[in-house]
Coordinates of C-alpha atoms in Angstrom, one line a residue:
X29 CA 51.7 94.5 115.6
X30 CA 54.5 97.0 116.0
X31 CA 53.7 99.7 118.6
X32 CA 53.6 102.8 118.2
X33 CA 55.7 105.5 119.7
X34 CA 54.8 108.7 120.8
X35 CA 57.3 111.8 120.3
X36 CA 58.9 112.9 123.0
X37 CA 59.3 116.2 124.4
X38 CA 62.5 118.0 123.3
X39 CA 64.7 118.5 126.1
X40 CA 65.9 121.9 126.9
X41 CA 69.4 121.5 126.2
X42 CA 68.1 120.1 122.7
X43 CA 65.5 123.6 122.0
X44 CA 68.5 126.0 123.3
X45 CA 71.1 124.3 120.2
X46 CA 68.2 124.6 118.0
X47 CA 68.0 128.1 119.5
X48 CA 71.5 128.9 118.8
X49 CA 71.7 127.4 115.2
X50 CA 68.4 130.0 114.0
X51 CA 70.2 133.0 115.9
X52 CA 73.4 132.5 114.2
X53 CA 72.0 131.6 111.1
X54 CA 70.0 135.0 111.3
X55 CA 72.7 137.2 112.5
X56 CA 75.1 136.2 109.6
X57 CA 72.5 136.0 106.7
X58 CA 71.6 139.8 108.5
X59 CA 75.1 140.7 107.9
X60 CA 75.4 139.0 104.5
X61 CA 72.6 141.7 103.5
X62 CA 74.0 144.5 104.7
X63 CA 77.5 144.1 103.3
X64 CA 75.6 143.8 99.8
X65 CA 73.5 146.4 100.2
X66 CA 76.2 148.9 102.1
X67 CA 78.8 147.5 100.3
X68 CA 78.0 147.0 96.4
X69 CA 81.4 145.8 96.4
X70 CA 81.2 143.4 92.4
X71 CA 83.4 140.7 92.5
X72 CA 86.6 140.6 90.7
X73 CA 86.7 139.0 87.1
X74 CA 87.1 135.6 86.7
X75 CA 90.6 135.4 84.6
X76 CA 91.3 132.2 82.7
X77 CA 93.4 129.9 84.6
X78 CA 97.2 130.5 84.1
X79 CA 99.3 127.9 83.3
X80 CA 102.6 128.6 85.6
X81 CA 105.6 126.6 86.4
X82 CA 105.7 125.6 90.0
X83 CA 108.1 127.7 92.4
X84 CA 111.2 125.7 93.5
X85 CA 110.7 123.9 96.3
X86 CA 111.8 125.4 99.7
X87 CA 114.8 123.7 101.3
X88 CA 114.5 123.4 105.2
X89 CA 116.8 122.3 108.1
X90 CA 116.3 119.4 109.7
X91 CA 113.9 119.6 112.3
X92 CA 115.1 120.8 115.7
X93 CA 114.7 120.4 119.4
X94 CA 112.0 122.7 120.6
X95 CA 114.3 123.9 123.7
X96 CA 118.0 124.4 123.2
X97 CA 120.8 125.7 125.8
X98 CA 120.9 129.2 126.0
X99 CA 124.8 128.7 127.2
X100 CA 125.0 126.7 123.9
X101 CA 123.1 129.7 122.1
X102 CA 125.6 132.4 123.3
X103 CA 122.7 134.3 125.1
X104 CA 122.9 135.7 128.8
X105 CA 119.9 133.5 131.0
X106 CA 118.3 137.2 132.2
X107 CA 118.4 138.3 128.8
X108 CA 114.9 139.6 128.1
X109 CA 114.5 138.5 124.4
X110 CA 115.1 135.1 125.7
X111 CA 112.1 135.2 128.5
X112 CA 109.8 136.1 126.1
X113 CA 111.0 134.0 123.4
X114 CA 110.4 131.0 125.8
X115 CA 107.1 132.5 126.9
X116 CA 106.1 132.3 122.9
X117 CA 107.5 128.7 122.7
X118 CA 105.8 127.3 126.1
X119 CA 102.4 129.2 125.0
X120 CA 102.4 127.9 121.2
X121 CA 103.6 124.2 122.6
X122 CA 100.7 124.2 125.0
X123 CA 98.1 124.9 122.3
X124 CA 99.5 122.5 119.7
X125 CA 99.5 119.3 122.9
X126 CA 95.8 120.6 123.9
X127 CA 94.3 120.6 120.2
X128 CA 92.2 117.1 119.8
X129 CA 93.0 117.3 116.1
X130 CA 94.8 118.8 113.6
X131 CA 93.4 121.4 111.0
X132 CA 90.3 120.4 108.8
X133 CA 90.7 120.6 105.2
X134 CA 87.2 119.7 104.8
X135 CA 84.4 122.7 104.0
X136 CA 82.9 123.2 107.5
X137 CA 79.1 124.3 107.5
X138 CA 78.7 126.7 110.2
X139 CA 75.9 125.3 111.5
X140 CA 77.6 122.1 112.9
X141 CA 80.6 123.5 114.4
X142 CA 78.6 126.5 116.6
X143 CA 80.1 126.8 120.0
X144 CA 77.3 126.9 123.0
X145 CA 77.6 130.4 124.5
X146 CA 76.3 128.5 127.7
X147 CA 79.6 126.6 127.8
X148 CA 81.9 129.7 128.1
X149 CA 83.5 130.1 131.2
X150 CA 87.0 131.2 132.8
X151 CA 88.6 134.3 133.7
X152 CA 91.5 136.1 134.1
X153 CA 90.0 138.8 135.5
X154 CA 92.2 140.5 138.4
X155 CA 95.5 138.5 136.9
X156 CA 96.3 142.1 134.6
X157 CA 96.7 143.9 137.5
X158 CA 100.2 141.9 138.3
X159 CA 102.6 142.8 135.5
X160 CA 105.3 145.2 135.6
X161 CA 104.3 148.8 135.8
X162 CA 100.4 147.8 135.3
X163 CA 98.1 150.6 137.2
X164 CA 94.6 149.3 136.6
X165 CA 92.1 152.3 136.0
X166 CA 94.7 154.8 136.2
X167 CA 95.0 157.2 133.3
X168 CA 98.1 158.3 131.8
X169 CA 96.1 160.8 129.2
X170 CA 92.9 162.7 130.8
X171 CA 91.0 165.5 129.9
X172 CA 93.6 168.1 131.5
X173 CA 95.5 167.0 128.4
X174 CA 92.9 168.0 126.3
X175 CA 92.0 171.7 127.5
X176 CA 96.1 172.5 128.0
X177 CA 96.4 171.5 124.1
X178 CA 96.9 174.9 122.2
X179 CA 96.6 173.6 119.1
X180 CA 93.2 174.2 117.6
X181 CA 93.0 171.4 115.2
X182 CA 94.7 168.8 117.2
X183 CA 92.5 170.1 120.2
X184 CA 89.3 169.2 118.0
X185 CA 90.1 165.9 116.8
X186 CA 91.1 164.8 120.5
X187 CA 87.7 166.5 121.7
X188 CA 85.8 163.9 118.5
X189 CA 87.9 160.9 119.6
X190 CA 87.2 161.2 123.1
X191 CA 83.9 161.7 123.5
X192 CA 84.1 157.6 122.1
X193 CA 81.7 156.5 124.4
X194 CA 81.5 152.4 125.5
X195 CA 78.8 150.2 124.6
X196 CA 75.4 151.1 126.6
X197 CA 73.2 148.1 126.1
X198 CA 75.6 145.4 127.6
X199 CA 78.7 145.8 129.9
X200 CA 82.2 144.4 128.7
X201 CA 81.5 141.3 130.7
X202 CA 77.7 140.5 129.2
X203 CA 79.8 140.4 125.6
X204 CA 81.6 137.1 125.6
X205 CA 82.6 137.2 121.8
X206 CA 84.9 134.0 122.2
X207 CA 85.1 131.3 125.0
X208 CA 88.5 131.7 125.6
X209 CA 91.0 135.0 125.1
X210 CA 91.3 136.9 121.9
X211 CA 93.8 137.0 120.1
X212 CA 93.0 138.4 116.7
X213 CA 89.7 140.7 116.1
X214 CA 88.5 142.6 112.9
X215 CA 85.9 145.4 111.9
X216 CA 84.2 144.4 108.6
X217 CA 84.5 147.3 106.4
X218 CA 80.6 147.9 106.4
X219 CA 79.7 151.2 107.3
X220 CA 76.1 150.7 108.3
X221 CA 76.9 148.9 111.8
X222 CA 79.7 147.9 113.7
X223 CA 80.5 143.9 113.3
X224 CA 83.5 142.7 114.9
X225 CA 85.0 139.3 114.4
X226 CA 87.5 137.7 116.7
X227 CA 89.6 134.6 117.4
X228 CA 90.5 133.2 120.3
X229 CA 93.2 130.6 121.6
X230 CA 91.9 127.5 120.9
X231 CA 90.4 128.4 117.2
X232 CA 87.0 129.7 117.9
X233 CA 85.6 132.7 115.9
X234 CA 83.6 135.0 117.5
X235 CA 80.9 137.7 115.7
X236 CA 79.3 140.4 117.2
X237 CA 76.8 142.7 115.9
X238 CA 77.0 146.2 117.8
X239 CA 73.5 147.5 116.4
X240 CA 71.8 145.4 118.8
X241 CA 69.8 146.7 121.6
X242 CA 69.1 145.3 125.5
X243 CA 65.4 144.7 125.4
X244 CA 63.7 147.0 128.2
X245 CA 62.5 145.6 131.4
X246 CA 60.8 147.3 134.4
X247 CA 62.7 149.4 136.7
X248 CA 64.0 146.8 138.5
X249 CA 67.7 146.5 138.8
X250 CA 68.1 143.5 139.5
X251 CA 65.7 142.7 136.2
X252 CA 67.9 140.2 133.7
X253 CA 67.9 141.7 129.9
X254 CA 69.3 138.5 128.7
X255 CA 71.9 138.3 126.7
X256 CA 73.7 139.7 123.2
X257 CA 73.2 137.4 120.4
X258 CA 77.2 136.6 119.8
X259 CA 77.8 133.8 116.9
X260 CA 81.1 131.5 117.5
X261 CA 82.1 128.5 115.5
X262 CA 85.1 126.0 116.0
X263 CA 86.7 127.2 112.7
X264 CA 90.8 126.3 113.2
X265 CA 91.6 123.9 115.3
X266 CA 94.4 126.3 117.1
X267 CA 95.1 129.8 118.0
X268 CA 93.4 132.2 115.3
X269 CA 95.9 134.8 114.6
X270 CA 94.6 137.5 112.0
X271 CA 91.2 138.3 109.8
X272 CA 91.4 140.3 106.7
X273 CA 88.7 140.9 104.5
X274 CA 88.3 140.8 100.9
X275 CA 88.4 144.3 98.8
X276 CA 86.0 142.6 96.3
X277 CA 83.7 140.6 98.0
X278 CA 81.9 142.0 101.0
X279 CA 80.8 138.4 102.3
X280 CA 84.5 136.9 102.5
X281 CA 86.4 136.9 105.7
X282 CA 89.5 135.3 105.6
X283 CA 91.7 134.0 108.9
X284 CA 94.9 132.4 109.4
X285 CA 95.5 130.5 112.3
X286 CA 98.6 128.1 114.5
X287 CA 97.1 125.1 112.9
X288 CA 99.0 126.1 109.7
X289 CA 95.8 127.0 107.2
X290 CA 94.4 130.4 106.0
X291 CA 90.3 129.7 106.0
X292 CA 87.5 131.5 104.6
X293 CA 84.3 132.2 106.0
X294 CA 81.7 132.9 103.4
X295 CA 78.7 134.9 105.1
X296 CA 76.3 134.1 102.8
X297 CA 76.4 130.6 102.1
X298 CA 77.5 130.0 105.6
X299 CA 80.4 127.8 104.8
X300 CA 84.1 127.9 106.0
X301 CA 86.6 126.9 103.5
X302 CA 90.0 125.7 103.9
X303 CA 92.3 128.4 101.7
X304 CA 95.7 127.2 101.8
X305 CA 97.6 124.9 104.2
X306 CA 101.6 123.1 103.5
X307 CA 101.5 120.6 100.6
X308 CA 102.7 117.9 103.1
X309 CA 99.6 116.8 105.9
X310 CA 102.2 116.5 108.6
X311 CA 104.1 119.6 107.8
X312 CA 103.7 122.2 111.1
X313 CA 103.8 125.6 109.6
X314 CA 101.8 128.3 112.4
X315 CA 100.4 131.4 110.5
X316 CA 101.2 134.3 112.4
X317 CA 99.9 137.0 110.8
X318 CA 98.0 137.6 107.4
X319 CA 97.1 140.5 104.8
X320 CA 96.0 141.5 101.6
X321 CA 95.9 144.3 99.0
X322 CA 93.4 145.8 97.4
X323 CA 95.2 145.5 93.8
X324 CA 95.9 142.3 93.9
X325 CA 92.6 141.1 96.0
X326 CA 93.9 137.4 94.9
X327 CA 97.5 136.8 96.9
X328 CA 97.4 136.5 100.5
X329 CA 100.5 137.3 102.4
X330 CA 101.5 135.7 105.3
X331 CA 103.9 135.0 108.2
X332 CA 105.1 132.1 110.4
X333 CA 106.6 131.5 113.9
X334 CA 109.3 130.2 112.1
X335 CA 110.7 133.8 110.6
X336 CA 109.2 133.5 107.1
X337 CA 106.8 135.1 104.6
X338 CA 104.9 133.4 102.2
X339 CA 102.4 134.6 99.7
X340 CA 99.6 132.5 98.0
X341 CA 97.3 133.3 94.9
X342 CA 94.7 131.3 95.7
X343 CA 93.4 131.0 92.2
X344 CA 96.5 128.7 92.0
X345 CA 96.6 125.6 94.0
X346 CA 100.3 125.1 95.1
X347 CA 101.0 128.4 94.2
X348 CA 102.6 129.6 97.2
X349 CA 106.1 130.7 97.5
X350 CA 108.0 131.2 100.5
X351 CA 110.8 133.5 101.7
X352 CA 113.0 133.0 104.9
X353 CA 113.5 136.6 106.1
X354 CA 114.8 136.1 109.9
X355 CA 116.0 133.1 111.6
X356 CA 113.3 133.7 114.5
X357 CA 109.7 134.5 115.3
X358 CA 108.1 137.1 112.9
X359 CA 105.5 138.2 115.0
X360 CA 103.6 140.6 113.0
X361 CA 103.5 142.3 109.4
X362 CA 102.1 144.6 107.0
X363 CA 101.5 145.7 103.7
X364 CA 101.8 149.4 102.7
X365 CA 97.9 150.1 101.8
X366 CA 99.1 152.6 99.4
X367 CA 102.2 151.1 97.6
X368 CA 101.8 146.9 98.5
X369 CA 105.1 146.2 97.2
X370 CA 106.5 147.2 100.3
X371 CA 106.4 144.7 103.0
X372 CA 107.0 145.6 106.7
X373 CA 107.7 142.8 109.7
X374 CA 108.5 142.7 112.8
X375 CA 110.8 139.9 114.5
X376 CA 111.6 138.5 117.9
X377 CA 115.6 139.3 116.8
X378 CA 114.6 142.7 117.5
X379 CA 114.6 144.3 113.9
X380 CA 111.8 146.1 111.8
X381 CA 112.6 145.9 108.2
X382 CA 111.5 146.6 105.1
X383 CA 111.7 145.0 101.8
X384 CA 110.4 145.8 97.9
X385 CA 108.4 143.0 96.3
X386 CA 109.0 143.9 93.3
X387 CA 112.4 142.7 93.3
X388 CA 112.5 139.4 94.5
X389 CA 116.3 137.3 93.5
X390 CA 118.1 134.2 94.6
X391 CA 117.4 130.2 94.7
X392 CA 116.1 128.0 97.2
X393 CA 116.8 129.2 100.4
X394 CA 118.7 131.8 99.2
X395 CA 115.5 133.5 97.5
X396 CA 113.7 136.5 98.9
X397 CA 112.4 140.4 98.3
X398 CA 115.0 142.9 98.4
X399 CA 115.7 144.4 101.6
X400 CA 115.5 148.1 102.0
X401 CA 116.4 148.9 105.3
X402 CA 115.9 148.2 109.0
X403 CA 116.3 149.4 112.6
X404 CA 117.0 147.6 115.9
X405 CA 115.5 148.5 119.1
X406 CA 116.5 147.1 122.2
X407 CA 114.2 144.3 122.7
X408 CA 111.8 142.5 120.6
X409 CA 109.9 143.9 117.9
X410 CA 106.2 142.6 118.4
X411 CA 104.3 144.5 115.6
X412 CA 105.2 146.9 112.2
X413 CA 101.8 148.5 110.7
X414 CA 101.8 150.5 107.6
X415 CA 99.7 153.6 107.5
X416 CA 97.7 154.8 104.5
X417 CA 100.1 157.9 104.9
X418 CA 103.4 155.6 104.9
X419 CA 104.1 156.3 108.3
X420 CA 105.1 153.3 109.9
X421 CA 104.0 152.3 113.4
X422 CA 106.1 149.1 115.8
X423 CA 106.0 148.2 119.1
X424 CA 108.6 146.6 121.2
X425 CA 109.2 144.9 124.7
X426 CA 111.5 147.8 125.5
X427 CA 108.7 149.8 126.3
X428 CA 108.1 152.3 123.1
X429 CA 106.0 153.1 120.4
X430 CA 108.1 153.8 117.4
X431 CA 106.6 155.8 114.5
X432 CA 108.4 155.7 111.0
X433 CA 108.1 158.5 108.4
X434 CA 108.2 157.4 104.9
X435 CA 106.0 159.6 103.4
X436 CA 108.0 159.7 99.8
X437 CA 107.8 155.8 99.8
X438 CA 105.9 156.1 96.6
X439 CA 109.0 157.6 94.8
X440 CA 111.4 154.7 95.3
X441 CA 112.6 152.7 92.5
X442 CA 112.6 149.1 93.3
X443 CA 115.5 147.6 95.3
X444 CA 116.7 151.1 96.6
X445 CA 118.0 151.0 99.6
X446 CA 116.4 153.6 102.0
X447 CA 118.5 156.4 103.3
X448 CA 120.1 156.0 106.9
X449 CA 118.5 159.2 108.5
X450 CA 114.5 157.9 107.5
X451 CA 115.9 154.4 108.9
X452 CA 115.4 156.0 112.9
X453 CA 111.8 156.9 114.4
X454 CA 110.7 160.2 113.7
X455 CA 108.7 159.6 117.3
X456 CA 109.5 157.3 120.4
X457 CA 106.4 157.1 122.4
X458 CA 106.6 155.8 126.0
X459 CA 104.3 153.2 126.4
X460 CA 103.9 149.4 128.6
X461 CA 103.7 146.8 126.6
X462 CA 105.2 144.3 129.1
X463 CA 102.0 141.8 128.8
X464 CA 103.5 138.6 130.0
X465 CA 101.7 135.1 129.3
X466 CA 98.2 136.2 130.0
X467 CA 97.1 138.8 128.3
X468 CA 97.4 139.2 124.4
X469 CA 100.7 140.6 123.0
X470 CA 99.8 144.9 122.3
X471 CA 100.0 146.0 118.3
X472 CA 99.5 149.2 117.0
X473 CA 96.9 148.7 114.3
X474 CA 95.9 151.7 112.1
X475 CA 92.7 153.5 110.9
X476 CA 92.9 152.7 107.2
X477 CA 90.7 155.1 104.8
X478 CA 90.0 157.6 107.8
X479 CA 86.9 159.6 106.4
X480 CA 88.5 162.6 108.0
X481 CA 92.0 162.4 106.3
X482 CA 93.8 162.3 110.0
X483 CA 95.9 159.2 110.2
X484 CA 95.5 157.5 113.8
X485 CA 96.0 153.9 115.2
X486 CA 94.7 152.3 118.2
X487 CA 96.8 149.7 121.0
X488 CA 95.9 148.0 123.9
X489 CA 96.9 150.5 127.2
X490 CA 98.3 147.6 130.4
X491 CA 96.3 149.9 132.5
X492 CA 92.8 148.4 131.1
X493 CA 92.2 151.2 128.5
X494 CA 92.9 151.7 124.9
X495 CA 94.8 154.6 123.3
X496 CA 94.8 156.5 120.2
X497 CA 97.2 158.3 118.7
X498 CA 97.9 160.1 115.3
X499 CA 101.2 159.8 113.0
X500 CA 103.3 162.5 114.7
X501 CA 103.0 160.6 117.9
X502 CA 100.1 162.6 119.2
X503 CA 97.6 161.5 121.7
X504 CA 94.3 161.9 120.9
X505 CA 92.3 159.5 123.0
X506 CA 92.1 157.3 126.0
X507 CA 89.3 155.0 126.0
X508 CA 88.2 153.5 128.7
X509 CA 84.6 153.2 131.0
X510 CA 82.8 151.2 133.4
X511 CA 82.8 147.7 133.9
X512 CA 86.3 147.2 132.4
X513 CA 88.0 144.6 134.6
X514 CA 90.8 143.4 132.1
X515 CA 92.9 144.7 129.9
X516 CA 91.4 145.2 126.2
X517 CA 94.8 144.0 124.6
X518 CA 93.4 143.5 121.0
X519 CA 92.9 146.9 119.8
X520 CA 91.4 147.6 116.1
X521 CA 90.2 150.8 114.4
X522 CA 87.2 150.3 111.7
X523 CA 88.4 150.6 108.5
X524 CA 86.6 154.2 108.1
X525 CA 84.3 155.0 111.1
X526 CA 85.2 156.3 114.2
X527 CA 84.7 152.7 115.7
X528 CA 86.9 151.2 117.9
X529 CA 87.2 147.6 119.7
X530 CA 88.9 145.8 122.2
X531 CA 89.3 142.4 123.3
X532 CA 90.9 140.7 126.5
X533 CA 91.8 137.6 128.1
X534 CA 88.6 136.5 129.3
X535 CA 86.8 136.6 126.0
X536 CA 85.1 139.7 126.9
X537 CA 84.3 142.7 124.0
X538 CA 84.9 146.6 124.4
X539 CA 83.1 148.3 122.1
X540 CA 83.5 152.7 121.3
X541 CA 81.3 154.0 119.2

């Protein structure tokens, strides 16, 4: 006669997974409801599907050593451009040897690929201070600024965006939003409460959700509150380098990542789709940036280590076509929110330039948007963002901010070149942005449908803060608090709120509200 077994106990590592799946699968079926609700944003028609011819292939070169003599090159061994574009090499190498497997084109259910907050660990805190010109806690914009400024209107809004204050219920360090640095970090668009997503080195997604509260305890200090409720799944299997979210569907996040694929995360089924990724398995193609518009909600944009830009309807398997628009690293890009036809990016050859989708000629290799213009600063260009307003925003390794003023970009007929004078920064804004290897590379990202009409973006400050600052070049903030101990490098504005994040190398979340 068999025997029979008793249960046993579950053990506590067992109950604490089991924990983690029923928070996470709260917290994102929580926001799931309130992006409906807040957000009554209907899904875009489905059209019939298009029968289209498919783009000519892309020629490429023959694949190429990943190190090559700068003597050979023709570039000087102190040159700056070349540090850092080794820097970008070693650090992209290092991620592609230490990923156990490539990307997953499978669906991935959220539930199976939760990360254990438990597991978390590392820190970089105390390595920010080293870098060139770093002053940790030291403020280059205070409130002396503020009561000299004898503007009245520019006085008020620096008075609103200062008095920002950080996070109450948990310090930075209590928020681990990812396990290792961030790289990438997004607000969704919901207006109700402040949910931040961000990515991380190794291709973990982090989500936040800054309504919660610290549960109260007895007036003990030493009394433990526990800790935020913070989501993170294994979504990419490398760095994750951007998240846009859709303009017609409040529970799609999308995110592009070094392993070569766009994902999307969909809230309320709980499932993470593969988007796009090359035609050819083997084919290493690292996303480096991504974006949308809102009038054509369907084509992702994106960007590659490799100095192209591709674009992808993804109603359209194998629709993608792809331009080569610099022979190195485009770093970041953006879409005009106003007039998406205009494309902005920013390359490791030093250059910001702009170029007109809506004229797009050539063949094979030869094939791209028109170019409108562009302007060289001194050392790499790490980041161009576009501005509701058309200003234009970069920042470079020599040190600046650079703010572009193309206001009448809506009147320009397609293909015209831009005139010479709008081509130079109508403001140069001193500012360190020498990061180094260990802390996130700064980029100006803007506010985009400010309630308030004043255009502003935020950037990571070396000296453990984050700054604001409007489209003439204006400073309007310096955000900064207790319990800060690294430098909040990933800097992002909520779409429409007076919300602002930051994320460093340890993981660790900054939240202004």
């Amino acid at each position: 006669m068999p025997i029979k077994k008793e249960p046993t106990e579950m053990s506590a590592f067992e109950r604490r997974r089991l924990e983690n799946i029923a928070a996470n699968k709260a917290l994102l079926t929580d926001i799931s409801t309130t992006a409906q609700k807040v957000t009554p944003l209907k899904p875009a028609p489905k059209a019939a599907p298009k029968k289209r011819s498919r783009a000519e292939a892309v020629k490429r070169e023959a694949a190429r050593p990943t190190r090559m003599s700068s003597r050979l090159a023709g570039i000087d061994a102190d040159n700056d451009t070349l540090k850092r574009k080794m820097e970008v090499e070693a650090e992209y190498e290092a991620s592609k040897s230490q990923a156990k497997k490539m990307r997953v084109g499978d669906d991935l259910n959220l539930g199976d690929i939760v990360v254990d907050g438990k597991k978390y660990g590392g820190s970089v805190a105390g390595i920010t201070g080293i870098f060139r010109g770093a002053e940790p806690g030291v403020r280059t914009f205070s409130e002396d600024d503020i009561k000299e400024t004898t503007n009245a209107g520019l006085k008020d809004l620096r008075l609103r965006m200062s008095s920002l204050k950080l996070y109450e219920h948990w310090l930075p360090n209590d928020i681990k939003i990812t396990p290792q640095r961030v790289y990438a970090m997004g607000f969704h668009p919901i207006e109700d409460k402040p949910i931040i997503f961000a990515g991380d080195k190794e291709g973990a997604m982090g989500v936040f959700d800054g309504s919660q509260i610290a549960p109260e305890v007895d007036d003990d200090e030493d009394a433990d509150v526990g800790d935020p409720v913070i989501s993170a799944f294994k979504t990419h299997a490398r760095t994750i380098t951007s998240f846009v979210f859709s303009h017609t569907d409040a529970n799609a996040v999308f995110s592009s990542s070094y392993d070569s694929s766009i994902r999307k995360m969909d809230l309320e089924k709980g499932i993470s789709t593969q988007i796009f990724a090359p035609q050819d398995p083997d084919e290493d193609m690292p996303l480096s940036a991504l974006d949308v518009a809102a009038s054509e909600p369907n084509m992702l944009y994106f960007s590659t280590l490799d100095g192209s830009v591709g674009r992808y309807d993804i109603r359209a398997p194998r629709s993608e076509e792809i331009w080569t628009l610099s022979e190195q690293k485009i770093g970041g890009f953006s879409l005009h929110p106003l007039q998406p036809h205009l494309l902005a990016t920013a390359s490791l050859d030093r250059t910001v330039k702009i170029w007109d989708l809506r004229k797009v000629t050539g063949k094979g290799d030869l094939r791209h948007p028109a170019l409108l213009g562009e302007h060289a600063s001194r050392l790499s260009v790490s980041h161009a963002s576009w501005s509701a307003g058309g200003q234009l925003a970069t920042s470079s390794y020599d040190d600046t901010i650079k703010i572009y003023n193309f206001a009448d970009a809506g009147k320009w007929s397609p293909g015209q070149d831009i005139d010479g004078s709008k081509l130079e920064p109508a403001q140069i804004i001193k500012h360190n942005n020498q990061t180094g290897r260990w802390v996130t590379i700064l980029k100006p990202q803007w506010q985009l449908r400010p309630k308030d009409g004043h255009q502003k973006f935020a950037i990571g400050n070396m000296n453990r803060f984050v700054d604001i600052f409007a489209a003439d070049g204006s400073q309007l903030a310096q955000l900064g608090g207790d319990g800060i101990t690294a430098v909040p490098a990933v800097a992002h504005c909520h779409p429409s709120m007076d919300w602002v994040a930051g994320g460093n190398g340890s993981g660790k979340l900054c939240l202004w509200t």
